[in-house]
PDB file of C-alpha atoms in Angstrom:
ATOM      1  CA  UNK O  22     -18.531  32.593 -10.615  1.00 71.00           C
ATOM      2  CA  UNK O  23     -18.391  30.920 -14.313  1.00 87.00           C
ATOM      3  CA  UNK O  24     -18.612  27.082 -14.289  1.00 90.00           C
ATOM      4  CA  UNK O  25     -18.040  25.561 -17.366  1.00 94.00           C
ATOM      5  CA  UNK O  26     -18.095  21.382 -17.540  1.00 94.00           C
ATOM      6  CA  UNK O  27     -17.214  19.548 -20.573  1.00 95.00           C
ATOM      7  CA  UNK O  28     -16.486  16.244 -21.414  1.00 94.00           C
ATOM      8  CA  UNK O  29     -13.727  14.375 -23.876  1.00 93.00           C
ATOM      9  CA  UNK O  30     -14.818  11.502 -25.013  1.00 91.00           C
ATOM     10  CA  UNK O  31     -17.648  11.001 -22.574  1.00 91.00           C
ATOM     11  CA  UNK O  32     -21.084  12.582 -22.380  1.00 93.00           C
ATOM     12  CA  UNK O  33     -21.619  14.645 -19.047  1.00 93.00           C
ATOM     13  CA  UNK O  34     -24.961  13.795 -17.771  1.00 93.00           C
ATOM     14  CA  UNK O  35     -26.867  16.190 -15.632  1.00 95.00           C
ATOM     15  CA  UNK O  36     -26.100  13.748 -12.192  1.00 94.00           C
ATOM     16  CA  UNK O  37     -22.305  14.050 -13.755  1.00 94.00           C
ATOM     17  CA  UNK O  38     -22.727  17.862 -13.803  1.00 94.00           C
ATOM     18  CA  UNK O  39     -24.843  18.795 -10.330  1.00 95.00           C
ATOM     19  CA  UNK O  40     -22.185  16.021  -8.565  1.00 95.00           C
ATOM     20  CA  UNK O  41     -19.294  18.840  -9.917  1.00 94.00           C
ATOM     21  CA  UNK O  42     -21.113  21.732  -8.886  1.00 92.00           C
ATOM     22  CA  UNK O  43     -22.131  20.417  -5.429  1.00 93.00           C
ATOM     23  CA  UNK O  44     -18.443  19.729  -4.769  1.00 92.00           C
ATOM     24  CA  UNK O  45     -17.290  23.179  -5.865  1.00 91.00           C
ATOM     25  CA  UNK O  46     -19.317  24.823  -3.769  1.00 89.00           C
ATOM     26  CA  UNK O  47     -16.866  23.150  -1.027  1.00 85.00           C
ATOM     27  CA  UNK O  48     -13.745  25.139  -2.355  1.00 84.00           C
ATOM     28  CA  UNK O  49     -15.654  28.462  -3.196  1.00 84.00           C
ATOM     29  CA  UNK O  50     -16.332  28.521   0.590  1.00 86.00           C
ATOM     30  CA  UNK O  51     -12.597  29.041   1.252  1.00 83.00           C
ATOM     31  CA  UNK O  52     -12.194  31.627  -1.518  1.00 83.00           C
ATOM     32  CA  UNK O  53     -14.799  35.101  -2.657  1.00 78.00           C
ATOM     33  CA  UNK O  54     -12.947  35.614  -5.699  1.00 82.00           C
ATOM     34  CA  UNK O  55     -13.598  32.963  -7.731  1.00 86.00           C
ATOM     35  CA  UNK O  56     -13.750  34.590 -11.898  1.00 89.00           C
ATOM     36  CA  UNK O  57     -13.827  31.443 -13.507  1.00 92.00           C
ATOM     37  CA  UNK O  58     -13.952  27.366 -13.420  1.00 93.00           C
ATOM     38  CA  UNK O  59     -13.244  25.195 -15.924  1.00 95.00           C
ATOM     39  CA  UNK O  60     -13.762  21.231 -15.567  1.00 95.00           C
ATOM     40  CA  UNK O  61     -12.606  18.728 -17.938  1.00 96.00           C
ATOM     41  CA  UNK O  62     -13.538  15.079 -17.224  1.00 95.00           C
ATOM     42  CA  UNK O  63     -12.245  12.833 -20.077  1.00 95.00           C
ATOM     43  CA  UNK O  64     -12.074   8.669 -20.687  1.00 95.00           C
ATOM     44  CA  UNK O  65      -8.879   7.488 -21.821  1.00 90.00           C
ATOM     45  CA  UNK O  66      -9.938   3.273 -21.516  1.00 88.00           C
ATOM     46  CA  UNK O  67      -9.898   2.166 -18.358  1.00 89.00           C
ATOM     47  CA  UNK O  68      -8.713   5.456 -16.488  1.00 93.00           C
ATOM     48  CA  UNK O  69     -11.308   8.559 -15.664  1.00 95.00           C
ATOM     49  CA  UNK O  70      -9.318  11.337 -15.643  1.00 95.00           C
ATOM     50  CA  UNK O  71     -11.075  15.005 -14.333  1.00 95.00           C
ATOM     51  CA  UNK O  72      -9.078  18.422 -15.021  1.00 96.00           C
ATOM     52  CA  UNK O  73     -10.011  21.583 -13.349  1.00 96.00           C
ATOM     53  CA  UNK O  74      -8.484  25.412 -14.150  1.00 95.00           C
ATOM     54  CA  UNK O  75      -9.132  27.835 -11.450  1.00 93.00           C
ATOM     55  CA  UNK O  76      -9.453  31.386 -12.673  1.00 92.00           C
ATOM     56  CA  UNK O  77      -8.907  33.594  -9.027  1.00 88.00           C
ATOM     57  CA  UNK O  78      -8.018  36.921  -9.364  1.00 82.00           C
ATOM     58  CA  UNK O  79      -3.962  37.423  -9.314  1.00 82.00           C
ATOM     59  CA  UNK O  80      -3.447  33.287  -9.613  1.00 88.00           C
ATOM     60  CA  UNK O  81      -4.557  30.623 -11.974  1.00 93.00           C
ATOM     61  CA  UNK O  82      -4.880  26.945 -10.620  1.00 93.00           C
ATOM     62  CA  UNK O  83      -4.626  23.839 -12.449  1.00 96.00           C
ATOM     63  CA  UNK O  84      -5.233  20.514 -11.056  1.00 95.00           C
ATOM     64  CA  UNK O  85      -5.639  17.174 -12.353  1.00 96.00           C
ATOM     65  CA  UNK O  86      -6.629  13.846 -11.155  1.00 96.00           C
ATOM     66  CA  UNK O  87      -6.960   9.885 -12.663  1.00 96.00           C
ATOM     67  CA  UNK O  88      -8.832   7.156 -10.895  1.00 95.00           C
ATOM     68  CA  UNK O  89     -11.029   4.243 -12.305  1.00 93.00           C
ATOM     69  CA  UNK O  90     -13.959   5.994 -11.561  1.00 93.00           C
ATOM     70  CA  UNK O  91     -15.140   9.011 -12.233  1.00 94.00           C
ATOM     71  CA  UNK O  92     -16.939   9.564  -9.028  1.00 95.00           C
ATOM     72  CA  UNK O  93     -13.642   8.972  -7.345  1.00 95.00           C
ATOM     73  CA  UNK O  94     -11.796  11.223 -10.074  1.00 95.00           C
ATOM     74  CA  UNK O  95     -13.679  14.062  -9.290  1.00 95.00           C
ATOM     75  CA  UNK O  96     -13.584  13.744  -5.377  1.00 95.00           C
ATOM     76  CA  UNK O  97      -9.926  13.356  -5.635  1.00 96.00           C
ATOM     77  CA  UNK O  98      -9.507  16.065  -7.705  1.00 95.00           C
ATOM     78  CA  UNK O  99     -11.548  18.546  -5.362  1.00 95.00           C
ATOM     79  CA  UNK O 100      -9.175  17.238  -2.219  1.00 95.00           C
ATOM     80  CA  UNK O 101      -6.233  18.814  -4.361  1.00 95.00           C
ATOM     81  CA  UNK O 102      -7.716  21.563  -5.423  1.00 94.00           C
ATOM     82  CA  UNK O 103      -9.167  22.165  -1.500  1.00 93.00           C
ATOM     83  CA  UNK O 104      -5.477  22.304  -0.520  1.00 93.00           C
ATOM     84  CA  UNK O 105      -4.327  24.132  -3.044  1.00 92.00           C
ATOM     85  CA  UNK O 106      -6.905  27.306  -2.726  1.00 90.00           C
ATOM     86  CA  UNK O 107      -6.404  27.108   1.113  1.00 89.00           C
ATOM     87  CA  UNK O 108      -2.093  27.158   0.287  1.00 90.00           C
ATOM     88  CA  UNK O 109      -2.451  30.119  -1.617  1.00 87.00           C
ATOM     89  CA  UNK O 110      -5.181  31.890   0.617  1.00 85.00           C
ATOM     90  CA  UNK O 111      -2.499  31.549   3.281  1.00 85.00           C
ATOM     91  CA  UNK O 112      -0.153  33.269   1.063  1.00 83.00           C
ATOM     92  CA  UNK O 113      -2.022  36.398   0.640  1.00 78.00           C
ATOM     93  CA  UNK O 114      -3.166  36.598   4.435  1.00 75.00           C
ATOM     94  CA  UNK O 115       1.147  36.173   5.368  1.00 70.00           C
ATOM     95  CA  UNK O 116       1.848  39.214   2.318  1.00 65.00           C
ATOM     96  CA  UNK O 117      -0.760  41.711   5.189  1.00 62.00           C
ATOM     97  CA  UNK O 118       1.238  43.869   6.987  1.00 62.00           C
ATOM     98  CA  UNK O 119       0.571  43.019  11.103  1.00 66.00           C
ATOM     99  CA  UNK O 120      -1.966  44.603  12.816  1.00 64.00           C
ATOM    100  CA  UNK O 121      -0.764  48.111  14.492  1.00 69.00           C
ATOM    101  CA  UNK O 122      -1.412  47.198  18.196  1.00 70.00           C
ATOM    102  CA  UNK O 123      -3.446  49.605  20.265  1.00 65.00           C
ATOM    103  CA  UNK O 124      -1.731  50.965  22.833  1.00 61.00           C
ATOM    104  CA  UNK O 125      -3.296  52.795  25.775  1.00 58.00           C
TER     105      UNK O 125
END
């Protein structure tokens, strides 16, 4: 897995970056294919905005999120992104043919 964190207008402080990291771990869990991540966390005045591409292989995810703290951007933005990886796990597992049932 490739994490890349960069910041717009803000400076992304090591806390900043291990806080991202530890939450991604969270959503890797759910998925083993996992080619790429890309965070942006940007400052636009008063709102914290955090960005995240997914790179998994056969679907891209993008998923943003806007609070008035970062902390709170980010944590929001990994609830979305949670549900989003576990929507489109359950996609592939329904594309699997059944199960041939043993019969004796």
């Amino acid at each position: 897995m490739n994490l890349k964190v960069t910041g717009l207008h803000l400076e992304v402080t090591p806390a900043l970056r291990e806080y991202v990291e530890t939450k991604m771990e969270r959503v890797t869990r759910h998925v083993d294919h996992v080619i790429d991540i890309s965070v942006t966390l940007s400052v636009d005045k008063l709102v914290q905005k955090a960005e995240v591409n997914v790179h998994l292989s056969g679907k891209d995810i993008h998923v943003e999120a806007t609070e008035s703290d970062m902390y709170a951007a980010i944590d929001l933005l990994i609830d979305k992104l949670d549900r989003q990886v576990l929507k489109h796990k359950e996609k592939q597992s329904e594309h699997r043919a059944p199960a041939p049932e043993a019969s004796l």
